[in-house]
mmCIF file of N, CA and C in Angstrom:
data_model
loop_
_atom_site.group_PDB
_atom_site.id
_atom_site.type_symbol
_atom_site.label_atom_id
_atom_site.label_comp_id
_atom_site.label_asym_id
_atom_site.label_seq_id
_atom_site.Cartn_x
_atom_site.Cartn_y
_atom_site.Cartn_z
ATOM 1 N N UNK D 1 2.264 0.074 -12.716
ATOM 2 C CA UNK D 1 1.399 1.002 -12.018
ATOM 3 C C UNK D 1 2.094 1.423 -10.722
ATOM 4 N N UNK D 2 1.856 2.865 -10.356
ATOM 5 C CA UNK D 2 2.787 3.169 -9.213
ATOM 6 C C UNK D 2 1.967 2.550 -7.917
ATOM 7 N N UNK D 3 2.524 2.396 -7.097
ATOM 8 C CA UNK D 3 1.751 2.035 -5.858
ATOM 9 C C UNK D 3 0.808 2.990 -5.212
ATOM 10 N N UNK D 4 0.845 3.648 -5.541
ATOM 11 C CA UNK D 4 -0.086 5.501 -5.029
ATOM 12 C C UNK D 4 -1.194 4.657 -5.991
ATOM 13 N N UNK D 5 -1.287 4.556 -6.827
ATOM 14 C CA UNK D 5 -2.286 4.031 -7.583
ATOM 15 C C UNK D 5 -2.883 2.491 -7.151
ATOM 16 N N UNK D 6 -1.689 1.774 -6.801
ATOM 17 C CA UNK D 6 -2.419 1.061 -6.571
ATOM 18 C C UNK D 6 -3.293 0.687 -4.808
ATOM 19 N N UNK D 7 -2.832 1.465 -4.284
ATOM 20 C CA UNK D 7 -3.527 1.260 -3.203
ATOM 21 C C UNK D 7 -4.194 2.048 -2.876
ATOM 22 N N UNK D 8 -4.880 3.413 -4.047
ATOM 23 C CA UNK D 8 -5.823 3.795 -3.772
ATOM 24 C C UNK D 8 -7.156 3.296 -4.926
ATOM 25 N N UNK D 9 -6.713 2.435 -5.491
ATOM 26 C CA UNK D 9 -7.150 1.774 -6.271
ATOM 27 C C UNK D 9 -8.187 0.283 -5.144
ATOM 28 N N UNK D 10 -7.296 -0.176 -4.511
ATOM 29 C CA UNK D 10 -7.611 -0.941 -3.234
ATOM 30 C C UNK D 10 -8.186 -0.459 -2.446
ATOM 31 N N UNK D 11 -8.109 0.728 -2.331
ATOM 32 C CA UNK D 11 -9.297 1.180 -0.754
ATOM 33 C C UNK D 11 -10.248 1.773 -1.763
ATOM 34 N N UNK D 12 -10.743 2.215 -2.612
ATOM 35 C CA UNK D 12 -11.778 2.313 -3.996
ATOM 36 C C UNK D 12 -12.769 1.162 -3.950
ATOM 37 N N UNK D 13 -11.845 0.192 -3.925
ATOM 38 C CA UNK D 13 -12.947 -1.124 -3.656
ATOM 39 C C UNK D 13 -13.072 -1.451 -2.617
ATOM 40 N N UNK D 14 -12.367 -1.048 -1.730
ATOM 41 C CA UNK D 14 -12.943 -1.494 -0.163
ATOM 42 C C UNK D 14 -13.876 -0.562 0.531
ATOM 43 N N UNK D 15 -13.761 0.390 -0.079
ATOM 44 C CA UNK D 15 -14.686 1.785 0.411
ATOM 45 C C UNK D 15 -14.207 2.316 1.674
ATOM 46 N N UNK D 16 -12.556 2.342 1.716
ATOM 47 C CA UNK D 16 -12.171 2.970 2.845
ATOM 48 C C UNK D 16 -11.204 4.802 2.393
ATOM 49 N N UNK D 17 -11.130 5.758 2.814
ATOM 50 C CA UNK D 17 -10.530 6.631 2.925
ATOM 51 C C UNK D 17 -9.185 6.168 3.181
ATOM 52 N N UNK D 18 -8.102 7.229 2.773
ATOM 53 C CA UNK D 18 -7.124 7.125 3.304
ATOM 54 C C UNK D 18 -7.331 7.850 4.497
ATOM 55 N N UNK D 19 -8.091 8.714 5.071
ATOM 56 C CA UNK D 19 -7.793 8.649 6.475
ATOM 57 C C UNK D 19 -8.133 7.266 7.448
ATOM 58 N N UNK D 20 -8.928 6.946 6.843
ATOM 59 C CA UNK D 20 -9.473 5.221 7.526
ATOM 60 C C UNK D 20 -8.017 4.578 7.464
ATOM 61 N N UNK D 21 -7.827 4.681 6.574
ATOM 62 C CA UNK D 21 -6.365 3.456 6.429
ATOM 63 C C UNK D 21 -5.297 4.363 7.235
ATOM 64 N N UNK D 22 -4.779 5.372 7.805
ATOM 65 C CA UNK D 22 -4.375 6.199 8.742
ATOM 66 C C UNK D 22 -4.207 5.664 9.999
ATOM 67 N N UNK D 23 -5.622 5.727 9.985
ATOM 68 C CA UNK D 23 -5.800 5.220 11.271
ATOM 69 C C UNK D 23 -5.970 3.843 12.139
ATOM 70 N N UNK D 24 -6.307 3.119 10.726
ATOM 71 C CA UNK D 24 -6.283 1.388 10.883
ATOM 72 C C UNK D 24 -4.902 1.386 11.159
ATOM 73 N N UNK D 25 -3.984 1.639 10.108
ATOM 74 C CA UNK D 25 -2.403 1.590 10.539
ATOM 75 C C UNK D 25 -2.079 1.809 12.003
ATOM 76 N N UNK D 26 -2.458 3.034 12.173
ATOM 77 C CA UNK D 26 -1.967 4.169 13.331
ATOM 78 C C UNK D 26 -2.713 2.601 14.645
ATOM 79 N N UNK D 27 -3.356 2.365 14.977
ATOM 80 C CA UNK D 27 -4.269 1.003 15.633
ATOM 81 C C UNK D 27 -2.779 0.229 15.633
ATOM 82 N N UNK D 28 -3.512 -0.537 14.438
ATOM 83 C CA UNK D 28 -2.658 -1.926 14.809
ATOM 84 C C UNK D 28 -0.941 -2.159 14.839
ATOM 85 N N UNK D 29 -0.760 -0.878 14.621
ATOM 86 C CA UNK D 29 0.763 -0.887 14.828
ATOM 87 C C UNK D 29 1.336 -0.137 15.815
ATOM 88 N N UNK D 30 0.741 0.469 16.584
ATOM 89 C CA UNK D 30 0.971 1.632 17.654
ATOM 90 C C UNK D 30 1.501 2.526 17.245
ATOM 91 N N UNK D 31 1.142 3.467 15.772
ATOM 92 C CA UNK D 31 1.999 4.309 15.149
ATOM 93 C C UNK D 31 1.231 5.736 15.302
ATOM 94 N N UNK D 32 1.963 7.079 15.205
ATOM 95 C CA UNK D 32 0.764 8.031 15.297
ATOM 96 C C UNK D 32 1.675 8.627 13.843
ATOM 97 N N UNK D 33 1.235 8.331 12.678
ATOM 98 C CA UNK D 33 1.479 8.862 11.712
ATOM 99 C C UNK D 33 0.470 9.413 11.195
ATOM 100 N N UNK D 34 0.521 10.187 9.882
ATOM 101 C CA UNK D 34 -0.628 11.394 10.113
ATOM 102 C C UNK D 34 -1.238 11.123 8.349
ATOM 103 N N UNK D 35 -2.487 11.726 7.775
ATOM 104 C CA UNK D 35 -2.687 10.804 6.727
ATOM 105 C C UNK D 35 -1.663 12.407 5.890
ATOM 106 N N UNK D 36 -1.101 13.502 5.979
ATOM 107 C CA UNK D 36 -0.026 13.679 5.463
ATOM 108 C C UNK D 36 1.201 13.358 4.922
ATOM 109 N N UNK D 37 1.642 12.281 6.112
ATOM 110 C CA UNK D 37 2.909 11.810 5.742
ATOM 111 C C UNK D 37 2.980 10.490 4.945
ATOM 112 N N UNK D 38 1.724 9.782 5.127
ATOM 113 C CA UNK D 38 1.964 8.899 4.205
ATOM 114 C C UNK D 38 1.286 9.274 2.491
ATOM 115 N N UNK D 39 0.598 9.827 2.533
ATOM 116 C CA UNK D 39 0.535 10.714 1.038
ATOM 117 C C UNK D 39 1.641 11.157 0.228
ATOM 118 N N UNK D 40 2.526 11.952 1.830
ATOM 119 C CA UNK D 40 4.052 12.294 0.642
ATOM 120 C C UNK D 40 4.356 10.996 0.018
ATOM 121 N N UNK D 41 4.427 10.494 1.717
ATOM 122 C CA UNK D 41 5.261 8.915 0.919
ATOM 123 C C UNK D 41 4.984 8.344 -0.817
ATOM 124 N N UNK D 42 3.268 8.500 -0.757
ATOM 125 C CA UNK D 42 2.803 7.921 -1.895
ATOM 126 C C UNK D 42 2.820 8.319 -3.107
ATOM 127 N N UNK D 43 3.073 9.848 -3.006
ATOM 128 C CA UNK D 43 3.257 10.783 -3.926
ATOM 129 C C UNK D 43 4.374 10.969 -4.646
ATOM 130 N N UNK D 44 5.627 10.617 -3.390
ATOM 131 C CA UNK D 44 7.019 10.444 -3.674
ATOM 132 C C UNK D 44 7.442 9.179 -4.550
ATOM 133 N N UNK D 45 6.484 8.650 -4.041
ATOM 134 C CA UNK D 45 6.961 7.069 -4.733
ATOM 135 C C UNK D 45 7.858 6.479 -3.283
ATOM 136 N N UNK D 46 7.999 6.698 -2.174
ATOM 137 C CA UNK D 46 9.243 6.185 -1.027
ATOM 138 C C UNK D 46 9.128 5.888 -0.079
ATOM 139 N N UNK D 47 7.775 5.143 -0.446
ATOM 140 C CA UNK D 47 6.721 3.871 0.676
ATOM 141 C C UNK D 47 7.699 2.772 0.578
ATOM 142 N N UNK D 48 8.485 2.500 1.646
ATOM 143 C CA UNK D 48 9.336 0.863 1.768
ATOM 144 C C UNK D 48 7.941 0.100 2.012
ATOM 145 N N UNK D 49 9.102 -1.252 1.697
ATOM 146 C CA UNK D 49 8.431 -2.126 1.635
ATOM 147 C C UNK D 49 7.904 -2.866 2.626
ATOM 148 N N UNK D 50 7.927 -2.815 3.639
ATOM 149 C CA UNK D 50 7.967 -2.900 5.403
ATOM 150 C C UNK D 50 6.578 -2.362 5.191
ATOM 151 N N UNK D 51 6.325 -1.174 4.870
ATOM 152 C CA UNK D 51 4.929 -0.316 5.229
ATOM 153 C C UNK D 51 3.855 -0.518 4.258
ATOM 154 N N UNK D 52 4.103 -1.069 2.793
ATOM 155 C CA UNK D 52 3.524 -1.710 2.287
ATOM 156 C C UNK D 52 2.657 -2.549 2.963
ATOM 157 N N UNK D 53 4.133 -3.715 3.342
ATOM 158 C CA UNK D 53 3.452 -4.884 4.079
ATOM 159 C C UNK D 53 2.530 -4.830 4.885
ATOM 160 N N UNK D 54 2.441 -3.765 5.657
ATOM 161 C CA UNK D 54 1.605 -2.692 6.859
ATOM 162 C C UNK D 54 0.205 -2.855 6.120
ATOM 163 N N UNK D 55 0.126 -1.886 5.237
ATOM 164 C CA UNK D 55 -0.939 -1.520 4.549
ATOM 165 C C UNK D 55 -1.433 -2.958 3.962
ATOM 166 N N UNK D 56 -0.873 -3.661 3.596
ATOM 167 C CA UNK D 56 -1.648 -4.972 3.004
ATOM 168 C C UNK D 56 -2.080 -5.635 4.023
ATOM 169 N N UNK D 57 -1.530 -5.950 5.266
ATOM 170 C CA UNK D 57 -1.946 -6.417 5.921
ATOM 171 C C UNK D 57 -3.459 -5.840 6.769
ATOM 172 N N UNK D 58 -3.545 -4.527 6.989
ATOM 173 C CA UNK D 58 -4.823 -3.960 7.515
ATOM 174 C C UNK D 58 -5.844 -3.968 6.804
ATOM 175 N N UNK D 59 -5.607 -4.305 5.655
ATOM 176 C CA UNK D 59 -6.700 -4.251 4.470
ATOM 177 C C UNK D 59 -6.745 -5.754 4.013
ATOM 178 N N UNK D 60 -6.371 -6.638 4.814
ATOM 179 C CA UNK D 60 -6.538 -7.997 4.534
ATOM 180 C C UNK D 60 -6.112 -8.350 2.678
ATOM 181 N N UNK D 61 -4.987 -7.842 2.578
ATOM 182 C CA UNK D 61 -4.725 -8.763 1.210
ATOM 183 C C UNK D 61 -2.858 -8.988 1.493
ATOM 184 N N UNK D 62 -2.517 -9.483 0.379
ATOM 185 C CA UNK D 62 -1.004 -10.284 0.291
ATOM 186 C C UNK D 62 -0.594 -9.556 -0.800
ATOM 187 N N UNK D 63 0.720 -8.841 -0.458
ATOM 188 C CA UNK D 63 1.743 -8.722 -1.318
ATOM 189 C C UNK D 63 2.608 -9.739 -2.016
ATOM 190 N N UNK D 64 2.843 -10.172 -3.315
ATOM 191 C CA UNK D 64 3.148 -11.120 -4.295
ATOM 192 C C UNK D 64 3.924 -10.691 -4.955
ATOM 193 N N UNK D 65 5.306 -11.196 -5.240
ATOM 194 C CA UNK D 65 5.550 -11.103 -6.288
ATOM 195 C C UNK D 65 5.773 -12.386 -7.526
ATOM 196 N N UNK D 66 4.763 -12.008 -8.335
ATOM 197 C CA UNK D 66 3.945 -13.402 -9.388
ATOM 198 C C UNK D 66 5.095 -12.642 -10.910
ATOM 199 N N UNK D 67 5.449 -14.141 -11.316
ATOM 200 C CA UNK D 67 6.382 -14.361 -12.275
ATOM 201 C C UNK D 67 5.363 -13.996 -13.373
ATOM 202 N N UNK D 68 6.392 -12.819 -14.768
ATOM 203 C CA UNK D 68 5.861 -12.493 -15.866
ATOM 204 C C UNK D 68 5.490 -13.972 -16.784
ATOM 205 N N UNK D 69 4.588 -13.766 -17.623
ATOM 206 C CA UNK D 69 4.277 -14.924 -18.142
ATOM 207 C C UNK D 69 5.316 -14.724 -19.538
ATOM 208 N N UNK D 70 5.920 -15.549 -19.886
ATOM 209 C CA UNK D 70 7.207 -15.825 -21.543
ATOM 210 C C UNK D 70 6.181 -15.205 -22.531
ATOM 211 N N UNK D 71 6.643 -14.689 -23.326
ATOM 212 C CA UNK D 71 6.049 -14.370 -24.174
ATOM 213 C C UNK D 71 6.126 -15.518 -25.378
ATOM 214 N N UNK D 72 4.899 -15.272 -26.481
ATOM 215 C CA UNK D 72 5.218 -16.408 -27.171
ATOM 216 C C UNK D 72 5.577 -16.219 -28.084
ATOM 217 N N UNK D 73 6.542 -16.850 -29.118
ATOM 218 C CA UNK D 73 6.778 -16.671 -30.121
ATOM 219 C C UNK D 73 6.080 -17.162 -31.735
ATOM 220 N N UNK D 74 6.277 -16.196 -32.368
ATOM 221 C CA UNK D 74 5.094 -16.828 -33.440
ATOM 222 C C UNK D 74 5.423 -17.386 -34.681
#
């Protein structure tokens, strides 16, 4: 799933806008980014992972990366 999806998938259940998350960012990081530029980003697919971390963190969850489970053989 692309990340555009998934983190509007995440503020869906949190019941926040991406301008909310804009501006939560724009807060706790002293950033004045605009809810334009991070849309390209999301649209582009060329959200680093730094700003991810950003976004998970204002929205109180953890970025993971959780091991595929083996498949089984039959």
């Amino acid at each position: 799933m692309a990340i555009k999806n998934q983190v509007k998938a995440l503020l869906a259940t949190k019941g926040i806008t991406m301008t909310q998350l804009v501006e939560m960012l724009n807060a706790t990081y002293q950033k004045e980014d605009t809810l334009a530029n991070l849309s390209k980003k999301l649209n582009k697919d060329t959200l680093k992972y730094r700003e991810a971390e950003e976004i998970a963190n204002v929205l109180d969850c953890d970025l993971q990366f959780v091991p595929r489970t083996a498949k089984q053989e039959d």
